[in-house]
């Protein structure tokens, strides 16, 4: 039962399914679910809600509690806070961390926790480095993710495109998304690995509008320091400042604590 | 315990960890592990090996048994076998499937099962569409994945590059990988979404050699039909043939059955 629920986050599994599968009475399944609920809560694994009645069942929503979130962001800061990561143009080398399942799983869970109560239909990101972040978040939310591109590839089929202005250098760019990959009217969470002024995110938001959808929020692993941020409402896990002249990096926690439960009883 | 082991595939967890964490005697932890081992085996979830002795513990290796693999490949074929997926140039639209956690998790598990007994240090893929496949496989293997690119991005830092000849059109291309992302001498599994002649995979193999590493194998979700395949040893989940003139697609199982256990007792 634990395995089955963990594999299907945010999905209603009917009591009937469990009682058929394990050849047990619904009453003993209910008892087992209460034990699981308590265990998941005590260990900060997630919320197990049971819905009574004929159409009822159990829904598992993974989350990350404040303590674990703080420990994880501290380990993220520890990994990023390394002067050799400073790249020209205020960028930071993150690809090694964004290729490690351990970090990705926790990044996905922490970002998903920020939108615990929001219905979300899809996660959107920009190619290529946002993809692992999007996949990790989508896995926790159990929804599809879509990849917006700057270059047209013949293998995508018909696309919808928008022009957007990059945040800092004010260049005009074009981004596009395969028409087929996102249903019209979807509720979309935008994610990316790194945000400077936020031009790419603003571009994705306008693409969501072209698909007649709604932006639920925007979340990034790291935000850099800029003077003219073009978007206001976003979540970041860490804040990074780099100094190109002496190549020094400074990393602090981002603004992620908006929606984190302090302890297991609040959730 | 189930949650803890599922979160850490292919990792030795010591008995001491469990007995400290759950304040239980090692003997009762051992008993619980035997029950879990039987359950994981009966349900085809994976192999739980227990290693006796002071340095011992438990290692969980997820796998997919033959029946589940056949059912999954049938559902993959069913999803791909749709004439509207045929794109110009013998390509097939797969991005929607490669953005769905349900498919990705199973693709990852099935490919990882092919290399159940092989030590693997890293998974390698080519940007952008191979990334979700690489991430899914890396998660099951619990190793990092690295992304090879055709375009140089300033945000990658120093890179190592190779020239390679594309399989069908015989063009000379360049691909590169951030030096920092792959340790020298790694044992690498190469994965991708779609393979035609195999030029990209051959290019990645030569890049592995530049990093003084060893190619453990190559696996793709779908292989197309070509006359002049440039690589011989690979795993594919499905085989796709498209006819550009009438836009008809035909999908059959790939060669994935090399290393799949027929039943729970073989594993």
Coordinates of N, CA, C and O in Angstrom, one line a residue, chain A residues 122-244:
Chain A
X122 N -0.3 21.5 -15.4 CA 0.9 21.2 -16.1 C 2.0 22.1 -15.6 O 1.8 23.2 -15.0
X123 N 3.3 21.7 -15.8 CA 4.5 22.4 -15.4 C 5.1 22.9 -16.7 O 5.2 22.1 -17.6
X124 N 5.6 24.1 -16.8 CA 6.2 24.6 -18.0 C 7.7 25.1 -17.7 O 7.9 25.7 -16.6
X125 N 8.6 24.8 -18.6 CA 9.9 25.3 -18.4 C 10.6 25.7 -19.7 O 10.0 25.4 -20.8
X126 N 11.8 26.2 -19.7 CA 12.5 26.6 -20.9 C 13.7 25.6 -21.1 O 14.4 25.3 -20.2
X127 N 13.9 25.2 -22.4 CA 15.0 24.3 -22.7 C 16.3 25.0 -22.4 O 16.4 26.2 -22.7
X128 N 17.4 24.3 -22.1 CA 17.5 22.9 -21.7 C 17.6 22.8 -20.2 O 17.2 21.8 -19.7
X129 N 18.2 23.8 -19.6 CA 18.5 23.5 -18.2 C 17.4 23.5 -17.2 O 17.5 23.0 -16.1
X130 N 16.2 24.1 -17.6 CA 15.0 24.0 -16.7 C 14.4 22.6 -16.7 O 13.6 22.3 -15.8
X131 N 14.7 21.8 -17.7 CA 14.0 20.5 -17.9 C 14.1 19.6 -16.6 O 13.0 19.1 -16.2
X132 N 15.3 19.4 -16.1 CA 15.3 18.5 -14.9 C 14.5 19.0 -13.7 O 13.8 18.3 -13.0
X133 N 14.4 20.4 -13.6 CA 13.6 21.0 -12.5 C 12.2 20.7 -12.8 O 11.4 20.3 -11.9
X134 N 11.7 20.9 -14.0 CA 10.3 20.7 -14.4 C 9.9 19.3 -14.2 O 8.9 19.0 -13.6
X135 N 10.8 18.4 -14.6 CA 10.4 16.9 -14.4 C 10.3 16.6 -13.0 O 9.4 15.8 -12.6
X136 N 11.2 17.1 -12.1 CA 11.1 16.8 -10.7 C 9.8 17.3 -10.0 O 9.2 16.6 -9.2
X137 N 9.5 18.5 -10.4 CA 8.3 19.1 -9.8 C 7.0 18.4 -10.4 O 6.1 18.0 -9.6
X138 N 7.0 18.1 -11.7 CA 5.9 17.4 -12.3 C 5.7 16.0 -11.7 O 4.5 15.6 -11.5
X139 N 6.8 15.4 -11.3 CA 6.7 14.0 -10.7 C 6.0 14.1 -9.4 O 5.1 13.3 -9.0
X140 N 6.3 15.1 -8.6 CA 5.7 15.3 -7.3 C 4.2 15.7 -7.4 O 3.4 15.3 -6.6
X141 N 3.9 16.5 -8.4 CA 2.5 16.9 -8.6 C 1.7 15.9 -9.4 O 0.5 16.0 -9.5
X142 N 2.4 15.0 -10.0 CA 1.8 14.0 -10.9 C 1.0 14.6 -12.0 O -0.1 14.2 -12.3
X143 N 1.6 15.6 -12.7 CA 1.1 16.2 -13.9 C 2.1 16.2 -15.0 O 3.3 16.1 -14.7
X144 N 1.7 16.4 -16.3 CA 2.8 16.5 -17.3 C 3.6 17.8 -17.3 O 3.1 18.8 -16.6
X145 N 4.7 17.8 -17.9 CA 5.5 19.1 -18.1 C 5.7 19.3 -19.5 O 5.8 18.4 -20.3
X146 N 5.9 20.6 -19.9 CA 6.1 21.0 -21.3 C 7.3 21.8 -21.4 O 7.7 22.6 -20.5
X147 N 8.0 21.7 -22.5 CA 9.3 22.4 -22.7 C 9.2 23.5 -23.8 O 8.9 23.1 -24.9
X148 N 9.5 24.7 -23.4 CA 9.5 25.8 -24.4 C 10.9 25.9 -25.0 O 11.8 25.8 -24.2
X149 N 11.0 26.2 -26.3 CA 12.3 26.3 -26.9 C 12.5 27.6 -27.6 O 11.6 28.3 -28.0
X150 N 13.8 28.0 -27.7 CA 14.2 29.1 -28.4 C 14.5 28.8 -29.9 O 14.4 29.7 -30.7
X151 N 14.8 27.6 -30.2 CA 15.1 27.2 -31.6 C 14.0 26.3 -32.1 O 13.4 25.5 -31.4
X152 N 13.7 26.4 -33.4 CA 12.6 25.6 -34.0 C 13.3 24.3 -34.3 O 14.3 24.2 -35.0
X153 N 12.7 23.2 -33.9 CA 13.1 21.9 -34.3 C 12.1 21.3 -35.2 O 10.9 21.3 -34.8
X154 N 12.5 20.6 -36.2 CA 11.5 20.0 -37.1 C 10.7 18.9 -36.5 O 9.6 18.7 -36.8
X155 N 11.3 18.3 -35.4 CA 10.6 17.2 -34.8 C 9.5 17.6 -33.8 O 9.0 16.7 -33.1
X156 N 9.2 18.8 -33.7 CA 8.1 19.2 -32.8 C 6.7 19.3 -33.4 O 5.8 19.5 -32.7
X157 N 6.6 19.3 -34.7 CA 5.3 19.5 -35.3 C 4.9 21.0 -35.2 O 5.7 21.9 -34.9
X158 N 3.6 21.3 -35.4 CA 3.1 22.7 -35.4 C 3.4 23.3 -34.0 O 3.2 22.6 -33.0
X159 N 3.8 24.6 -34.0 CA 4.1 25.3 -32.7 C 3.3 26.6 -32.6 O 2.8 27.1 -33.6
X160 N 3.2 27.1 -31.4 CA 2.7 28.4 -31.1 C 3.9 29.2 -30.6 O 4.6 28.7 -29.8
X161 N 4.0 30.4 -31.1 CA 5.2 31.2 -30.6 C 4.9 32.6 -30.1 O 3.8 33.1 -30.5
X162 N 5.7 33.1 -29.3 CA 5.6 34.5 -28.9 C 6.9 35.2 -29.0 O 8.0 34.6 -28.9
X163 N 6.9 36.5 -29.1 CA 8.2 37.3 -29.0 C 8.2 37.8 -27.6 O 7.2 38.1 -27.0
X164 N 9.4 37.9 -27.0 CA 9.5 38.5 -25.7 C 10.8 39.3 -25.6 O 11.7 39.1 -26.4
X165 N 10.8 40.2 -24.6 CA 12.0 41.0 -24.4 C 12.8 40.4 -23.3 O 12.2 40.2 -22.2
X166 N 14.1 40.2 -23.5 CA 14.9 39.6 -22.3 C 15.0 40.7 -21.3 O 14.9 41.9 -21.6
X167 N 15.1 40.3 -20.0 CA 15.0 41.2 -18.9 C 16.1 42.3 -18.9 O 15.8 43.5 -18.7
X168 N 17.3 41.8 -19.0 CA 18.4 42.7 -18.7 C 18.9 43.4 -20.0 O 19.1 44.6 -20.1
X169 N 19.2 42.6 -21.0 CA 19.8 43.2 -22.2 C 18.8 43.7 -23.2 O 19.1 44.4 -24.2
X170 N 17.5 43.6 -22.9 CA 16.4 44.2 -23.7 C 16.5 43.8 -25.1 O 16.1 44.5 -26.0
X171 N 17.0 42.5 -25.4 CA 16.9 42.0 -26.8 C 15.5 41.4 -27.0 O 14.9 41.0 -26.1
X172 N 15.1 41.4 -28.3 CA 13.9 40.8 -28.6 C 14.2 39.3 -29.0 O 15.0 39.1 -29.9
X173 N 13.5 38.4 -28.4 CA 13.7 37.0 -28.7 C 12.4 36.3 -29.0 O 11.3 36.9 -28.8
X174 N 12.5 35.1 -29.5 CA 11.2 34.3 -29.8 C 11.3 33.0 -29.0 O 12.3 32.4 -28.9
X175 N 10.2 32.6 -28.5 CA 10.1 31.3 -27.9 C 8.9 30.5 -28.4 O 7.9 31.2 -28.7
X176 N 8.9 29.2 -28.4 CA 7.8 28.5 -28.9 C 7.6 27.2 -28.3 O 8.4 26.6 -27.7
X177 N 6.3 26.7 -28.4 CA 5.9 25.5 -27.7 C 5.0 24.7 -28.7 O 4.2 25.3 -29.4
X178 N 5.3 23.4 -28.8 CA 4.5 22.6 -29.6 C 3.0 22.7 -29.3 O 2.7 22.6 -28.1
X179 N 2.2 22.9 -30.3 CA 0.7 23.1 -30.0 C 0.1 22.0 -29.3 O -0.8 22.1 -28.5
X180 N 0.7 20.8 -29.7 CA 0.1 19.6 -29.2 C 0.4 19.3 -27.7 O -0.2 18.4 -27.1
X181 N 1.5 19.9 -27.2 CA 1.9 19.5 -25.9 C 1.1 20.1 -24.7 O 1.2 19.5 -23.6
X182 N 0.4 21.2 -24.9 CA -0.4 21.8 -23.8 C -1.8 22.0 -24.2 O -2.1 22.8 -25.2
X183 N -2.8 21.4 -23.5 CA -4.2 21.6 -23.8 C -4.5 23.1 -23.5 O -4.0 23.7 -22.6
X184 N -5.4 23.7 -24.3 CA -5.9 25.1 -24.1 C -6.5 25.2 -22.8 O -7.2 24.2 -22.3
X185 N -6.3 26.3 -22.1 CA -7.0 26.6 -20.8 C -6.4 25.9 -19.6 O -7.0 25.8 -18.6
X186 N -5.1 25.5 -19.7 CA -4.5 24.8 -18.6 C -4.1 25.7 -17.5 O -3.7 26.9 -17.8
X187 N -4.0 25.2 -16.3 CA -3.5 25.9 -15.1 C -2.0 25.5 -15.0 O -1.7 24.4 -14.7
X188 N -1.1 26.5 -15.2 CA 0.3 26.2 -15.4 C 1.2 26.7 -14.3 O 1.1 27.9 -13.9
X189 N 2.1 25.9 -13.8 CA 3.2 26.3 -12.9 C 4.5 26.5 -13.8 O 4.9 25.5 -14.4
X190 N 5.1 27.7 -13.8 CA 6.3 27.9 -14.5 C 7.5 27.7 -13.6 O 7.6 28.2 -12.5
X191 N 8.5 26.9 -14.1 CA 9.7 26.7 -13.3 C 11.0 26.9 -14.1 O 10.9 26.7 -15.4
X192 N 12.1 27.2 -13.5 CA 13.3 27.3 -14.3 C 14.5 27.1 -13.3 O 14.3 27.1 -12.1
X193 N 15.7 26.9 -13.8 CA 16.8 26.7 -12.9 C 17.3 28.0 -12.3 O 17.6 28.0 -11.1
X194 N 17.5 29.0 -13.2 CA 18.1 30.2 -12.7 C 17.3 31.4 -13.3 O 16.9 31.4 -14.4
X195 N 17.1 32.5 -12.5 CA 16.4 33.7 -12.9 C 17.3 34.9 -12.7 O 17.8 35.1 -11.6
X196 N 17.5 35.7 -13.7 CA 18.1 37.0 -13.5 C 17.0 38.0 -13.4 O 16.2 38.1 -12.5
X197 N 16.8 38.8 -14.5 CA 15.7 39.8 -14.5 C 14.3 39.1 -14.6 O 13.3 39.7 -14.1
X198 N 14.2 37.9 -15.2 CA 13.0 37.3 -15.2 C 12.3 37.4 -16.6 O 11.1 37.0 -16.7
X199 N 13.1 37.8 -17.6 CA 12.5 37.9 -19.0 C 12.0 36.6 -19.5 O 10.9 36.6 -20.2
X200 N 12.7 35.5 -19.3 CA 12.3 34.2 -19.8 C 11.0 33.8 -19.2 O 10.1 33.3 -19.9
X201 N 10.8 34.1 -17.9 CA 9.6 33.7 -17.2 C 8.4 34.5 -17.7 O 7.3 34.0 -17.9
X202 N 8.7 35.8 -17.9 CA 7.6 36.7 -18.4 C 7.2 36.2 -19.8 O 6.0 36.2 -20.2
X203 N 8.2 35.8 -20.6 CA 7.9 35.2 -21.9 C 7.0 34.0 -21.9 O 6.0 33.9 -22.6
X204 N 7.4 33.1 -20.9 CA 6.6 31.9 -20.8 C 5.2 32.2 -20.3 O 4.2 31.6 -20.8
X205 N 5.0 33.2 -19.5 CA 3.7 33.6 -19.0 C 2.9 34.1 -20.2 O 1.7 33.8 -20.3
X206 N 3.5 34.8 -21.1 CA 2.7 35.3 -22.3 C 2.3 34.1 -23.2 O 1.3 34.1 -23.8
X207 N 3.2 33.1 -23.2 CA 2.9 31.9 -24.0 C 1.7 31.2 -23.4 O 0.8 30.7 -24.1
X208 N 1.7 31.1 -22.0 CA 0.5 30.5 -21.3 C -0.8 31.2 -21.8 O -1.8 30.6 -22.0
X209 N -0.7 32.5 -21.8 CA -1.9 33.3 -22.2 C -2.3 32.9 -23.7 O -3.5 32.8 -23.9
X210 N -1.4 32.8 -24.6 CA -1.7 32.4 -25.9 C -2.4 31.0 -26.0 O -3.2 30.8 -26.8
X211 N -2.1 30.2 -25.0 CA -2.8 28.9 -24.9 C -4.1 29.0 -24.0 O -4.6 28.0 -23.5
X212 N -4.5 30.3 -23.8 CA -5.7 30.6 -23.0 C -5.6 30.0 -21.6 O -6.7 29.6 -21.1
X213 N -4.4 29.8 -21.1 CA -4.3 29.2 -19.8 C -4.1 30.3 -18.7 O -4.2 31.5 -18.9
X214 N -3.8 29.8 -17.5 CA -3.6 30.6 -16.3 C -2.3 30.3 -15.6 O -2.0 29.1 -15.5
X215 N -1.5 31.3 -15.2 CA -0.3 31.0 -14.5 C -0.5 30.9 -13.0 O -1.0 31.8 -12.4
X216 N -0.3 29.7 -12.5 CA -0.5 29.5 -11.1 C 0.6 30.1 -10.2 O 0.4 30.6 -9.1
X217 N 1.8 30.1 -10.8 CA 3.0 30.6 -10.1 C 4.2 30.4 -10.9 O 4.2 29.8 -12.0
X218 N 5.4 31.0 -10.4 CA 6.7 30.8 -11.0 C 7.7 30.5 -9.9 O 7.7 31.1 -8.9
X219 N 8.5 29.4 -10.1 CA 9.5 29.0 -9.1 C 10.8 28.7 -9.8 O 10.9 28.1 -10.8
X220 N 11.9 29.2 -9.1 CA 13.2 28.9 -9.7 C 14.1 28.3 -8.6 O 13.9 28.6 -7.4
X221 N 15.1 27.6 -8.9 CA 16.1 27.1 -7.9 C 16.9 28.2 -7.4 O 17.0 28.4 -6.2
X222 N 17.5 29.0 -8.3 CA 18.3 30.1 -7.8 C 17.9 31.4 -8.5 O 17.6 31.5 -9.7
X223 N 17.9 32.5 -7.8 CA 17.7 33.8 -8.4 C 19.0 34.6 -8.2 O 19.7 34.6 -7.2
X224 N 19.4 35.3 -9.3 CA 20.6 36.2 -9.2 C 20.2 37.6 -8.7 O 19.0 37.9 -8.6
X225 N 21.1 38.5 -8.5 CA 20.8 39.8 -8.1 C 20.7 40.7 -9.3 O 21.5 40.7 -10.2
X226 N 19.6 41.4 -9.5 CA 19.5 42.4 -10.6 C 18.8 43.6 -10.0 O 18.1 43.6 -9.0
X227 N 18.9 44.7 -10.8 CA 18.3 46.0 -10.3 C 16.9 46.1 -10.9 O 16.0 46.7 -10.3
X228 N 16.7 45.5 -12.0 CA 15.4 45.7 -12.7 C 14.6 44.4 -12.9 O 14.5 44.0 -14.1
X229 N 14.2 43.8 -11.9 CA 13.4 42.5 -12.0 C 12.1 42.8 -12.7 O 11.4 43.7 -12.3
X230 N 11.8 42.0 -13.7 CA 10.6 42.3 -14.5 C 9.3 41.5 -14.0 O 8.2 41.7 -14.5
X231 N 9.6 40.6 -13.1 CA 8.4 39.9 -12.5 C 8.4 40.0 -11.0 O 9.5 40.2 -10.4
X232 N 7.3 40.1 -10.4 CA 7.2 40.3 -8.9 C 7.0 39.1 -8.1 O 7.6 38.8 -7.1
X233 N 6.0 38.3 -8.6 CA 5.6 37.1 -7.8 C 6.3 35.9 -8.2 O 6.0 35.3 -9.3
X234 N 7.2 35.4 -7.4 CA 7.9 34.2 -7.8 C 8.5 33.6 -6.5 O 8.5 34.2 -5.4
X235 N 8.9 32.3 -6.6 CA 9.5 31.6 -5.5 C 10.9 31.2 -5.8 O 11.1 30.8 -6.9
X236 N 11.9 31.5 -4.9 CA 13.2 31.0 -5.2 C 13.7 30.2 -4.0 O 13.3 30.5 -2.9
X237 N 14.5 29.2 -4.3 CA 15.1 28.4 -3.2 C 16.3 29.1 -2.6 O 16.5 29.1 -1.4
X238 N 17.2 29.6 -3.5 CA 18.3 30.3 -3.0 C 18.5 31.6 -3.8 O 18.1 31.7 -4.9
X239 N 19.3 32.5 -3.2 CA 19.6 33.8 -3.8 C 21.1 33.8 -3.9 O 21.9 33.5 -3.0
X240 N 21.6 34.1 -5.2 CA 23.0 34.1 -5.4 C 23.5 35.5 -5.9 O 22.9 36.1 -6.7
X241 N 24.6 35.9 -5.3 CA 25.2 37.1 -5.8 C 26.6 36.8 -6.2 O 27.4 36.1 -5.5
X242 N 27.0 37.3 -7.4 CA 28.4 37.0 -7.8 C 29.1 38.3 -8.1 O 28.4 39.3 -8.5
X243 N 30.3 38.3 -7.9 CA 31.1 39.5 -8.2 C 32.1 39.1 -9.3 O 33.0 38.3 -9.1
X244 N 31.9 39.6 -10.5 CA 32.7 39.2 -11.7 C 34.1 39.7 -11.6 O 35.0 39.0 -12.1

